XYZ file of C-alpha atoms in Angstrom:
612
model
C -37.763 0.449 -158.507
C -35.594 -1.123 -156.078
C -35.992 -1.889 -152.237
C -35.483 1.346 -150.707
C -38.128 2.934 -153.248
C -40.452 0.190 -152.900
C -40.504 1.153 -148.641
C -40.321 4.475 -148.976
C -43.459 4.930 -151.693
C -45.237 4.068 -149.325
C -44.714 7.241 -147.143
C -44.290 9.494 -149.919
C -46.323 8.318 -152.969
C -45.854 9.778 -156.508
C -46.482 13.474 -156.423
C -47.417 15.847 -159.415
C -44.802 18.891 -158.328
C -46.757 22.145 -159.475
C -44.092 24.226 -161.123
C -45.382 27.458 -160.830
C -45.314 27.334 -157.239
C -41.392 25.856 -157.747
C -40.528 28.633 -160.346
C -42.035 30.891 -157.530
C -40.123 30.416 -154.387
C -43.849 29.808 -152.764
C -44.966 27.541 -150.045
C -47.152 25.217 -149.297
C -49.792 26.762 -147.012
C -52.636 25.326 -144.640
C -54.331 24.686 -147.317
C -52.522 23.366 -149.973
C -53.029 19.654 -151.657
C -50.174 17.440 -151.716
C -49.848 17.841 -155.092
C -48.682 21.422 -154.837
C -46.087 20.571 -152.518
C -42.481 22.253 -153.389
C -40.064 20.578 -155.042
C -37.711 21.537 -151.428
C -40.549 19.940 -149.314
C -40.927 17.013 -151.202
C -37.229 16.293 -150.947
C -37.267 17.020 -147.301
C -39.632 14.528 -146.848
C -38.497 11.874 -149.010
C -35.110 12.372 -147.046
C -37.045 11.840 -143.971
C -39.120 8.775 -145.570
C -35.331 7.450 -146.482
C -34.155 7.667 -142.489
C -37.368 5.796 -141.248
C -36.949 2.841 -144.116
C -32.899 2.476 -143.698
C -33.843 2.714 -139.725
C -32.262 -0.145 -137.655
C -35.412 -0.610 -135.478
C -37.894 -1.805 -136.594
C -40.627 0.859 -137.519
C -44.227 0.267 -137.619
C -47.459 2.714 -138.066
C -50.756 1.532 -137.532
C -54.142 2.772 -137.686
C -55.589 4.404 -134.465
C -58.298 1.866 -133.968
C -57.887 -0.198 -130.709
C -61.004 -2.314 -130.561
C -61.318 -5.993 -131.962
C -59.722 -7.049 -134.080
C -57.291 -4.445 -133.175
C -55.439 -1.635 -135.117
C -54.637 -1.658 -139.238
C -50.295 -2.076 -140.420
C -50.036 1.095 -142.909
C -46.738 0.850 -143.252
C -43.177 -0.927 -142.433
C -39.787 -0.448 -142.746
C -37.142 -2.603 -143.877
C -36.023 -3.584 -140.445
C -39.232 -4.877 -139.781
C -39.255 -7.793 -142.469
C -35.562 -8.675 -141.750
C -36.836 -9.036 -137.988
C -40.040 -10.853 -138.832
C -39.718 -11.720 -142.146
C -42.812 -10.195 -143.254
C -42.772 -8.041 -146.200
C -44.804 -4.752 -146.945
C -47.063 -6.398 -149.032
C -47.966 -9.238 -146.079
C -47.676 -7.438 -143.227
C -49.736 -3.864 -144.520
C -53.369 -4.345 -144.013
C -52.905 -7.115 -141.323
C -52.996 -6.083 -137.612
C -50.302 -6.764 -135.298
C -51.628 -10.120 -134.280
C -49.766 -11.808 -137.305
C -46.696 -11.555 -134.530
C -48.532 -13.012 -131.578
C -48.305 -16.916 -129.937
C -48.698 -19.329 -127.858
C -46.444 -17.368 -125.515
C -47.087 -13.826 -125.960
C -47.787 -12.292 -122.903
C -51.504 -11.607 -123.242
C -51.280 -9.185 -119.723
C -48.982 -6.830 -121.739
C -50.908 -6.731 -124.556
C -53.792 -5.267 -122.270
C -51.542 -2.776 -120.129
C -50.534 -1.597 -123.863
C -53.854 -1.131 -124.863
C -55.022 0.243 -121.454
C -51.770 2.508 -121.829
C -52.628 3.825 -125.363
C -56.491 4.490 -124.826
C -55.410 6.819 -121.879
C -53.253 9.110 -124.449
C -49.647 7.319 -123.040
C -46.778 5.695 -124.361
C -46.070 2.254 -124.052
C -43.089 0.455 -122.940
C -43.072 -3.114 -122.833
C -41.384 -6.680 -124.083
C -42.779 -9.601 -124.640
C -42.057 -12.927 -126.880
C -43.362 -12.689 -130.202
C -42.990 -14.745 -133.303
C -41.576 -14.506 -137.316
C -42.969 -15.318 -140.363
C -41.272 -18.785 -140.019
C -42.902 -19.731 -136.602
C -39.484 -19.003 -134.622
C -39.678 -17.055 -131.470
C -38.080 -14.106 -130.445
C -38.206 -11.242 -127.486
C -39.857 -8.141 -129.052
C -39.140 -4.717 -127.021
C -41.798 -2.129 -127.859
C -42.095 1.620 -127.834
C -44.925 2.835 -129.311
C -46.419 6.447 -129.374
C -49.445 8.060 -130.297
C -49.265 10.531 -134.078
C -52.013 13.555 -133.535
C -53.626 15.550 -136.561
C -53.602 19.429 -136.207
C -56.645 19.303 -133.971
C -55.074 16.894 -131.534
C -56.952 14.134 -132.349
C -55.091 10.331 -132.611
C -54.711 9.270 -136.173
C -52.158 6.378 -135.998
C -49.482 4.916 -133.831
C -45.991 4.232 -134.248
C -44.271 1.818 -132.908
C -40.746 1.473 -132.740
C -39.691 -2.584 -132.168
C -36.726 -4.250 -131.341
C -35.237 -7.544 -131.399
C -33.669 -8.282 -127.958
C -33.667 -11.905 -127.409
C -29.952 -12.139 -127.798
C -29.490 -9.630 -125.183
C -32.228 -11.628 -123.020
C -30.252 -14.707 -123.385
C -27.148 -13.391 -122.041
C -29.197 -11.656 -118.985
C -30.522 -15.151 -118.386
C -27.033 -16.464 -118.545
C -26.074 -14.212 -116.411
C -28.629 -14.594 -113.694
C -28.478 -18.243 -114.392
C -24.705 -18.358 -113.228
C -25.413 -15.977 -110.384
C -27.655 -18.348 -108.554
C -26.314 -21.718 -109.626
C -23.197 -24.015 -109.037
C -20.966 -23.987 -111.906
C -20.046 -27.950 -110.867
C -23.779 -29.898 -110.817
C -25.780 -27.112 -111.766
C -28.085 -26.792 -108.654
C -29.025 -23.709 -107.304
C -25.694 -22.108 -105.032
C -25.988 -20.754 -101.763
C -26.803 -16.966 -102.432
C -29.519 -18.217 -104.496
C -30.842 -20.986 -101.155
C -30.099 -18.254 -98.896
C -32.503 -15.764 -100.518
C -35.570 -18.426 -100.954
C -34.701 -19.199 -97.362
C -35.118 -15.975 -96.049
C -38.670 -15.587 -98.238
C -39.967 -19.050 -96.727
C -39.263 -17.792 -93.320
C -41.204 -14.263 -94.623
C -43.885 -16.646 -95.046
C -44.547 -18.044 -91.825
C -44.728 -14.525 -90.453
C -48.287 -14.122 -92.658
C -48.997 -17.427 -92.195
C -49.287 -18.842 -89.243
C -50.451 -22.643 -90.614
C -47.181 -23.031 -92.561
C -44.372 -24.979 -92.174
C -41.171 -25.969 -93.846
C -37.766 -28.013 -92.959
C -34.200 -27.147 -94.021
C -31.622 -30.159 -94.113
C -27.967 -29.140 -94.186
C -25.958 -32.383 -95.385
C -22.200 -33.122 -95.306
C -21.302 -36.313 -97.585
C -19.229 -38.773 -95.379
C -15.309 -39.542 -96.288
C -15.108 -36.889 -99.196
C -11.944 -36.129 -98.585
C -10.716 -39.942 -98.248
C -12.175 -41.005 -101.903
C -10.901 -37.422 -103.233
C -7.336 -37.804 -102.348
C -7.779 -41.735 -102.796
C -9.601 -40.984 -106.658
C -8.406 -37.627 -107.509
C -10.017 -34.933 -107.868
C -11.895 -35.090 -111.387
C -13.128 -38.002 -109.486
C -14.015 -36.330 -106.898
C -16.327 -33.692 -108.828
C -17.862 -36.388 -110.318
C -19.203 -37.793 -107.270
C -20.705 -34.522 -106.294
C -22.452 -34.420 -109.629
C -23.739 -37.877 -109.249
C -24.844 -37.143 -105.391
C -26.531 -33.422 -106.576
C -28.647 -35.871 -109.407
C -29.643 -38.334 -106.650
C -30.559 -35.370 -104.068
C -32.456 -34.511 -106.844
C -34.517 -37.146 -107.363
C -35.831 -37.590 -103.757
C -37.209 -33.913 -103.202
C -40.631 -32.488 -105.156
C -40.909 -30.072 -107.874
C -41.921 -27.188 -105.167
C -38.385 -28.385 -103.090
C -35.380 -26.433 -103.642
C -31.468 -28.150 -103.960
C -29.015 -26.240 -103.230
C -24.689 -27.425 -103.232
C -23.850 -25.228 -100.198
C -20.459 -25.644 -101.131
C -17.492 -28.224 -100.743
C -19.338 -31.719 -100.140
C -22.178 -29.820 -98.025
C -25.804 -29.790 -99.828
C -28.946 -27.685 -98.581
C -32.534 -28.848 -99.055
C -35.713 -26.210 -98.411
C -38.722 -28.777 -97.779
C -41.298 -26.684 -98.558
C -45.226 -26.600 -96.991
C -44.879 -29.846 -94.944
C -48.518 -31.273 -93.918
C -46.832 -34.140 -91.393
C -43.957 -34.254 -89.705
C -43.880 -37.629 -91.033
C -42.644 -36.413 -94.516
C -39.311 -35.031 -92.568
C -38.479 -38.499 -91.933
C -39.522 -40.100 -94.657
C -37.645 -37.976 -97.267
C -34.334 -38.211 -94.964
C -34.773 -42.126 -95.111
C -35.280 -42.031 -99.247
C -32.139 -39.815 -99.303
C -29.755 -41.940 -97.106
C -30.895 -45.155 -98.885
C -30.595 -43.361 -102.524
C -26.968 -41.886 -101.354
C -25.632 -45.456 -100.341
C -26.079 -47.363 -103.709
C -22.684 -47.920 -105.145
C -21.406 -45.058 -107.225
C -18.704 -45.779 -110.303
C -15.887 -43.273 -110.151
C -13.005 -42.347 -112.533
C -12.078 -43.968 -116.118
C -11.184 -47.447 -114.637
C -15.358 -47.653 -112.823
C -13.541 -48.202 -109.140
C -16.713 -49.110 -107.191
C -17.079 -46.842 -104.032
C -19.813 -46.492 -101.051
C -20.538 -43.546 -99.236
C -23.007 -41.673 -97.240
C -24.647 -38.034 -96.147
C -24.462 -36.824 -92.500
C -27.803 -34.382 -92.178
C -28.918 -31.689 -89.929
C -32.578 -30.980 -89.764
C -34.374 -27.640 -88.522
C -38.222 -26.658 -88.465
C -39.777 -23.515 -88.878
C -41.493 -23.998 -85.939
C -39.092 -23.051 -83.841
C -40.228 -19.545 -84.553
C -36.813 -18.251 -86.903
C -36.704 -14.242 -87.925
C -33.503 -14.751 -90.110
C -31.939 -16.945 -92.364
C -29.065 -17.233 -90.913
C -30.302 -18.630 -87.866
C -32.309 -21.118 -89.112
C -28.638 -22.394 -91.159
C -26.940 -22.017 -88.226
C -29.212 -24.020 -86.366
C -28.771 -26.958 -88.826
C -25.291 -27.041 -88.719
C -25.448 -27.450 -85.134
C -27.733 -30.413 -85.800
C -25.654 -31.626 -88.631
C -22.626 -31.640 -86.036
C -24.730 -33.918 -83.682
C -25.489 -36.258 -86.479
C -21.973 -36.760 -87.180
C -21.083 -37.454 -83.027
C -23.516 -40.354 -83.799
C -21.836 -41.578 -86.649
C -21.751 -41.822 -90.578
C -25.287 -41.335 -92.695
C -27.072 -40.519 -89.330
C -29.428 -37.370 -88.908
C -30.208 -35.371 -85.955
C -33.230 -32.379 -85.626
C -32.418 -29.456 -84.039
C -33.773 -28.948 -80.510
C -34.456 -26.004 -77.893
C -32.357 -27.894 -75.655
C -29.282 -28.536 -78.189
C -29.719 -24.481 -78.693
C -28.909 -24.524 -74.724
C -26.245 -26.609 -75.121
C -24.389 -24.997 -78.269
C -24.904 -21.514 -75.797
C -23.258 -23.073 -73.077
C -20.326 -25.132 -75.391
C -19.971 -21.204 -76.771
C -19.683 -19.561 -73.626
C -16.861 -22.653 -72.166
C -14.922 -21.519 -75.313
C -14.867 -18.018 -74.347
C -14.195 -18.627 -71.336
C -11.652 -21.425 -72.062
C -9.609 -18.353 -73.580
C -9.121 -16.937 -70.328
C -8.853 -19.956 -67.949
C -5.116 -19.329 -68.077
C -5.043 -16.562 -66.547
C -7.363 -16.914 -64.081
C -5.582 -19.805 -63.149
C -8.536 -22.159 -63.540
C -6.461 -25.104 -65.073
C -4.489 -27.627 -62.827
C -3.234 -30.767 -63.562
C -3.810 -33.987 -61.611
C -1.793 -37.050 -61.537
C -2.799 -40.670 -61.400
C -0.018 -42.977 -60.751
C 1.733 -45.809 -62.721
C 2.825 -48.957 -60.895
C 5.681 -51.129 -61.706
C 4.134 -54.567 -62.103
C 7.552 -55.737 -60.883
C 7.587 -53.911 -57.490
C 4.186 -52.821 -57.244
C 5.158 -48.997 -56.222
C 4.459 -46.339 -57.983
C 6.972 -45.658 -60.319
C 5.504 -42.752 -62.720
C 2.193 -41.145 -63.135
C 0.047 -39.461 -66.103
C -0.682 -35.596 -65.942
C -4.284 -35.004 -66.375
C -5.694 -31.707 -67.117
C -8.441 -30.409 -64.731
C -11.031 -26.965 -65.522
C -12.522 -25.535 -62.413
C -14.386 -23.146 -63.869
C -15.897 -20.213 -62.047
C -19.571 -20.834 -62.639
C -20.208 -24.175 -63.716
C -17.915 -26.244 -61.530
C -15.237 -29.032 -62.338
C -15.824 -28.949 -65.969
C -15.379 -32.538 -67.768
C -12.151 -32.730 -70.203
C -14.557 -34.850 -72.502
C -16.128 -31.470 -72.882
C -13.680 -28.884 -73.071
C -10.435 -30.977 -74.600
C -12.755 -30.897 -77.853
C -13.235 -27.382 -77.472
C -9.639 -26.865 -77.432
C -8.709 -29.026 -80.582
C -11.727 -27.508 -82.519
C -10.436 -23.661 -81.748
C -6.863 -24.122 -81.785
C -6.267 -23.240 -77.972
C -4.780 -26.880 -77.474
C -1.774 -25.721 -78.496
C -1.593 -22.699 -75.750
C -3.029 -25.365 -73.444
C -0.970 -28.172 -74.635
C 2.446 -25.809 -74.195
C 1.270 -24.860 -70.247
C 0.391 -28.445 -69.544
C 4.383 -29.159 -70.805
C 5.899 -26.426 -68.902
C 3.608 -27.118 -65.181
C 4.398 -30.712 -65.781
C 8.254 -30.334 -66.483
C 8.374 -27.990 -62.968
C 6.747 -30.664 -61.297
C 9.017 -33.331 -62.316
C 12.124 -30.589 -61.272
C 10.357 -30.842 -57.981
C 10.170 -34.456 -57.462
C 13.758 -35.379 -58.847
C 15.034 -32.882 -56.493
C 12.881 -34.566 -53.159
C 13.626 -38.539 -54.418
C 16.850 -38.245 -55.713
C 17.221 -42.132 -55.846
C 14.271 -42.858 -57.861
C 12.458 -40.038 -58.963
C 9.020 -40.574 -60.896
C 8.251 -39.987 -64.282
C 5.494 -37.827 -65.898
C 3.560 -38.715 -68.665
C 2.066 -36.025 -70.758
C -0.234 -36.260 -73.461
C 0.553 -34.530 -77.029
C -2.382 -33.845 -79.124
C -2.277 -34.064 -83.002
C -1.625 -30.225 -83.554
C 0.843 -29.628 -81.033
C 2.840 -32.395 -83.065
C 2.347 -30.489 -86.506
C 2.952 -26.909 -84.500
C 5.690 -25.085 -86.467
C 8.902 -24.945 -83.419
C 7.558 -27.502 -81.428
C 10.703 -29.215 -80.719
C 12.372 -25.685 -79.870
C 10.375 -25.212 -77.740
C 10.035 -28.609 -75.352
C 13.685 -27.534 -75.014
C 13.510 -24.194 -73.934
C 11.052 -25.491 -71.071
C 13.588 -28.022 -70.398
C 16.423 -25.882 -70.183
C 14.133 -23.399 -68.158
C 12.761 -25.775 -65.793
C 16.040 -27.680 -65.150
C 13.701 -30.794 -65.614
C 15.957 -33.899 -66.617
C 14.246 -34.858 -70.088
C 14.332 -38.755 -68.969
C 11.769 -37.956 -66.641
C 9.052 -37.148 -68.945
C 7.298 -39.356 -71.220
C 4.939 -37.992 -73.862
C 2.194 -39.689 -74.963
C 0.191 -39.664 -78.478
C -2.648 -41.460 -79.940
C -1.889 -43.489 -83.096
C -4.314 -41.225 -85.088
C -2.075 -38.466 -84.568
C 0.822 -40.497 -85.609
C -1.350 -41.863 -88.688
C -2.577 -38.519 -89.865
C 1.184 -36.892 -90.238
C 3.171 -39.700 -90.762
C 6.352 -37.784 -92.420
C 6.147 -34.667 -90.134
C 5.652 -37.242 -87.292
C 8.779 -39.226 -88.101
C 11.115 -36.128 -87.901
C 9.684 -34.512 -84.885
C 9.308 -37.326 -83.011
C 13.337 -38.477 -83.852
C 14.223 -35.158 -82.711
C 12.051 -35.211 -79.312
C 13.464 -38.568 -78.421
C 16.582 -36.863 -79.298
C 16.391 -34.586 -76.413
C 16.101 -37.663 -74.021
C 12.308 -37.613 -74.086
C 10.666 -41.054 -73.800
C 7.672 -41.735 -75.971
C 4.533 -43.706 -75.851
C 1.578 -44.686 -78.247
C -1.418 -44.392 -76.048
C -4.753 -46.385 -76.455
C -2.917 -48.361 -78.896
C -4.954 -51.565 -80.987
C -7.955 -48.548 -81.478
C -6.214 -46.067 -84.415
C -4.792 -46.538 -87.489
C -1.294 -47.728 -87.120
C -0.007 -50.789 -89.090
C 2.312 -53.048 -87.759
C 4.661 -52.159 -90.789
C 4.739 -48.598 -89.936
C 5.323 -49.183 -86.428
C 8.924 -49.489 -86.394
C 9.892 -46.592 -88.104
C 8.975 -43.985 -85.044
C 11.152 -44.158 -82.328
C 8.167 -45.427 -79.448
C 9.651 -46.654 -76.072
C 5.924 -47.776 -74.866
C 2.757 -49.289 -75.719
C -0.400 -48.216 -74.000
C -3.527 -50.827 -74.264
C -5.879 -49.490 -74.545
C -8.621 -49.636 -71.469
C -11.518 -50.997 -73.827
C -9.111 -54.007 -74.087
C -8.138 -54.324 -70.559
C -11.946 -54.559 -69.652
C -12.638 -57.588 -71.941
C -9.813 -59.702 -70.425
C -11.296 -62.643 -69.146
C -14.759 -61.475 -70.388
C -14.030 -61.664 -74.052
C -12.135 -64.135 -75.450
C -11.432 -61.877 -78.285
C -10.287 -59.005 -76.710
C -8.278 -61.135 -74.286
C -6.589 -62.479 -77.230
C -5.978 -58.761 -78.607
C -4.547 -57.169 -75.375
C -2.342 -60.285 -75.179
C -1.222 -60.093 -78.764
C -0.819 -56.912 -78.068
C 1.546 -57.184 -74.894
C 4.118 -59.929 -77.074
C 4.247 -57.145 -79.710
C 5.813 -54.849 -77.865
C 8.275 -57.366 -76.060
C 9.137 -58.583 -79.800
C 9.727 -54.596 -80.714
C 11.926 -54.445 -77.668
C 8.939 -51.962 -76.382
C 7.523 -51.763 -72.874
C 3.807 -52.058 -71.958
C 1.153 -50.388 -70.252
C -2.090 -51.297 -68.954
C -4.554 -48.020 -68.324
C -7.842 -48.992 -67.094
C -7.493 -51.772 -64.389
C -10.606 -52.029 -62.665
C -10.184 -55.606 -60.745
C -7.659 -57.716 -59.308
C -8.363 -60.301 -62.262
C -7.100 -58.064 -65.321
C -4.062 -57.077 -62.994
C -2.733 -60.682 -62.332
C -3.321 -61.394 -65.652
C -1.438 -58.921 -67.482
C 1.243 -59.754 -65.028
C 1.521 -63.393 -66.256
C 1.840 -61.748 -69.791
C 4.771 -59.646 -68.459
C 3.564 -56.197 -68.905
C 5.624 -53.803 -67.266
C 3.457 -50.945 -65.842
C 0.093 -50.879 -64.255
C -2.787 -47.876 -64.454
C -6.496 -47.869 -63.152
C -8.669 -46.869 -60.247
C -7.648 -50.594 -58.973
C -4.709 -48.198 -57.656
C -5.420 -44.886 -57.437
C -7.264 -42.322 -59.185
C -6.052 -38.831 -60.487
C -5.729 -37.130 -57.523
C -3.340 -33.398 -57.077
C -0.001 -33.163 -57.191
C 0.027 -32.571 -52.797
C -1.496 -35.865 -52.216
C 0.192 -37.737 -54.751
C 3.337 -37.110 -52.697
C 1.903 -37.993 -49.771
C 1.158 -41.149 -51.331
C 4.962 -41.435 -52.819
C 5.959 -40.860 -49.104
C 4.039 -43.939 -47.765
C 5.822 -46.235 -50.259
C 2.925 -48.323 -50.461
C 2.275 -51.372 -52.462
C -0.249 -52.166 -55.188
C -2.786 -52.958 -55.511
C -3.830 -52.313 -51.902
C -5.317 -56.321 -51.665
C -1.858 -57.772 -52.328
């Protein structure tokens, strides 16, 4: 007898095949033993027996009794022992329990049974284990068998082996709501817990949670400086120490980039806020080893706080909320934090409603520019002055520039702005030359970072020159050495091509940015501008008397002229002076004041500063 006989005797046993009723044509009525069945029934049945053995699934039929210690195995097929590795032998006359574990889902089990006693069939999956102790995820279907007088007589129960197919669902989901990079949970995943904590508060009034949105300091310095392999392995290493400062019940997410999201869940104390963001800063700082050669590097995690107490409805709120506090920590400096506030909320509303508004100040001809003038140190008259943009704005007044210039830069309308304050200042100029013929003044403009980098910038200082008439010798544009510094090679070539045009040029605030001395020569600067942080420590500061000296031989050595913007007192003016810098600038003189009364001023022809 081989395998296939050995399963399927035990649906259809030996049978004594009555020939008479064979020789006959008959059937087997109501009545009729199973020894008299026909020789056509018994093959029909031994063809079904044959389906159920060679059967895929796994087949199972038990006895109908569902009380401890549970239902009786009558039979099995031969799926059934390649799936559990139980034989007919060991497996018939054992209940189903010779499957069940340690993790067997014991609340399916009683659904199953609850399901079955009511007449129903059962649907369910649970992990189950094999003859060898191995564990694997059993799906069930099992149905109830009925006798002619509809009455329950056994149960079959068709099984499959699924774990394979719940592996790759869990690989699935797994990937679907974690970073591929450190393995933390991703933002669709942080975004949906959010939301549920939030849910929370609604039905519970008592709890609260925190959400810190971080940004890791100078990413983008050690990735370009390291590479970028290097670079993923610092996130990896920062995700594993992030991990090691929050409880089991605290959920990590990597936003994305070099931003990480933390959900401090059920805080007791305020207290804890503090006293996780501390741990985290001091864990982020330890020296991290990066690359193949272990290059030693520092760095640190700028974080934005918000509480649920402030009463959120959305997730996105709550996020947005952070950022705005993560923004804040970052105007304080690197690894600082900042919580958000009902009174930053008023102030991101009102920095939101300047931008909008910013977008139409044009137009509405809000913007004017101011001038303050330049004296020569030589003749001590005014020989230039600095245009200064001005916002009147329509509701809120004279509108700093330390709050709307970084508006500007942030949204890209500095370049719009940037292009008017050109164009107004060029007219001006036209205006001048054309009233002091002899000895016009000059007008310095300033030229932020992106109108440098602006595809056609240089066409287009020209067409304003040509349009305006303005002679280019009579403007001077000014730029910071961080713009210089962040675009060196663009920078070189546009600036060449500027002075080109007859434009002077001038590195403001200079000794503050990130110019070397080595790189200095290579753009084509007329001017250096010290910086007024300098100018205030003459005579107060050794050290920065020393600097803004230094800093006045430099540009004599470069064949440069010098500046001096923030004179407050007749001390700093004589003394830079002595040095031999060239031009004067400070409320000493004058302060900004419109372009009307600065030619009033020119008129008088007066001499400065007004205590000589």
């Amino acid at each position: 007898m081989n395998d296939l006989d050995a399963y399927r005797e035990q649906l259809v046993p030996q049978l004594h095949i009555d020939e008479s009723v064979v020789a006959g044509g008959g059937s087997c009525g109501e009545h009729d033993s199973a020894q008299n069945l026909s020789l056509p029934m018994i093959e029909h049945l031994k063809l079904l027996a044959t389906a159920v053995c060679c059967a895929e699934d796994s087949v199972v039929i038990t006895s109908a009794n569902l009380e401890f210690p549970g239902p009786e195995i009558v039979f099995v097929n031969k799926a059934f022992t390649r799936m559990t590795g139980y034989g007919p032998t060991e497996a018939i006359g054992q209940t189903p329990r010779i499957l069940q574990g340690e993790k067997t889902d014991r609340t399916i089990l009683e659904r199953m049974k609850l399901d079955l006693k009511a007449g129903g069939v059962f649907y369910g999956q649970t992990i189950n284990y094999r003859k060898d102790g191995r564990e694997f995820v059993n799906e069930w279907h099992i149905e109830p068998i009925y006798n002619d007088r509809q009455e329950i007589t056994h149960y079959l129960a068709i099984q499959r082996d699924v774990t394979e197919r719940q592996n790759q669902q869990n690989r699935l989901i797994y990937e679907a709501n974690h970073d591929s990079l450190t393995g933390l949970y991703n933002r669709g995943y942080f975004r949906t817990e959010l939301q549920k904590a939030i849910d929370r508060t609604q039905d519970c009034q008592d709890y609260l949670f925190g959400l810190l949105f971080m940004d890791l300091d100078r990413f983008k310095l050690i990735n370009d400086s390291f590479g970028h392999q290097a670079g993923d392995q610092l996130l990896i290493e920062i995700g594993d120490r992030l991990q090691s400062c929050i409880r089991p019940q605290d959920i990590l997410s990597r936003w994305g980039g070099d931003e990480f999201a933390i959900l401090i869940d059920d805080i007791q104390d305020l207290s804890e806020i503090s006293q996780l963001t501390h741990k985290i800063q001091q864990t982020i700082k330890k020296p991290i080893l990066l690359g193949e050669e272990n290059l030693e590097t520092v760095t640190s995690l700028s974080i934005g706080i918000a509480l649920s107490s402030m009463g959120y409805n959305c997730s996105e709120d709550m996020l947005r909320d952070a950022d705005t506090a993560l923004y804040r920590a970052k105007e304080r400096g690197k690894g600082s934090y900042a919580i958000f506030t009902q009174a930053m909320h008023h102030q991101v509303r009102q920095q939101l409603q300047l931008e909008t508004d910013l977008r139409y100040a044009l137009k509405r001809q809000e913007l004017i520019l101011n001038y303050q003038p330049i004296i020569s140190m030589t003749t001590n008259r005014i020989v230039g002055c600095e245009a200064l943009l001005r916002w009147e704005h329509k509701t809120f007044g004279w509108v700093s520039p330390a709050k709307f210039i970084p508006i500007a830069e942030e949204t890209g309308l500095i370049c719009p702005l940037g292009d008017w304050v050109i164009e107004q200042a060029c007219i001006q100029a036209k205006q001048w030359e054309s009233i002091y013929q002899d000895l016009p003044p000059f007008i310095s403009v300033n030229l932020a970072t992106k109108q440098l980098t602006q595809p056609g910038i240089v066409e287009k200082i020209q067409e304003i020159l040509e349009a305006t008439k303005c002679s280019p010798e009579l403007i001077k544009f000014e730029l910071t050495e961080t713009a210089i510094a962040e675009s060196t090679e663009v920078a070189v070539t546009t600036l060449r091509k500027i002075k080109d045009l007859g434009i002077r040029l001038c590195i403001d605030d200079f000794g503050t940015g990130h110019s070397s001395l080595s790189r200095l020569s290579c753009f084509p600067i007329d001017t250096l501008k010290i910086d007024r942080s300098f100018i205030k420590g003459i005579n107060a500061s050794e050290h920065q008397t020393k600097i803004a000296y230094a800093i006045v031989k430099l540009a004599q050595s470069l064949g440069m002229e010098t500046i001096a913007e923030g004179i407050e007192n007749l001390e700093q003016f004589y003394q830079l002076k002595s040095w031999g810098c060239e031009l004067a600038q400070g409320f000493l003189m004058a302060e900004p004041i419109a372009s009307e009364t600065f030619q009033e001023v020119l008129n008088q022809n007066l001499i400065y500063p007004m205590e000589c």
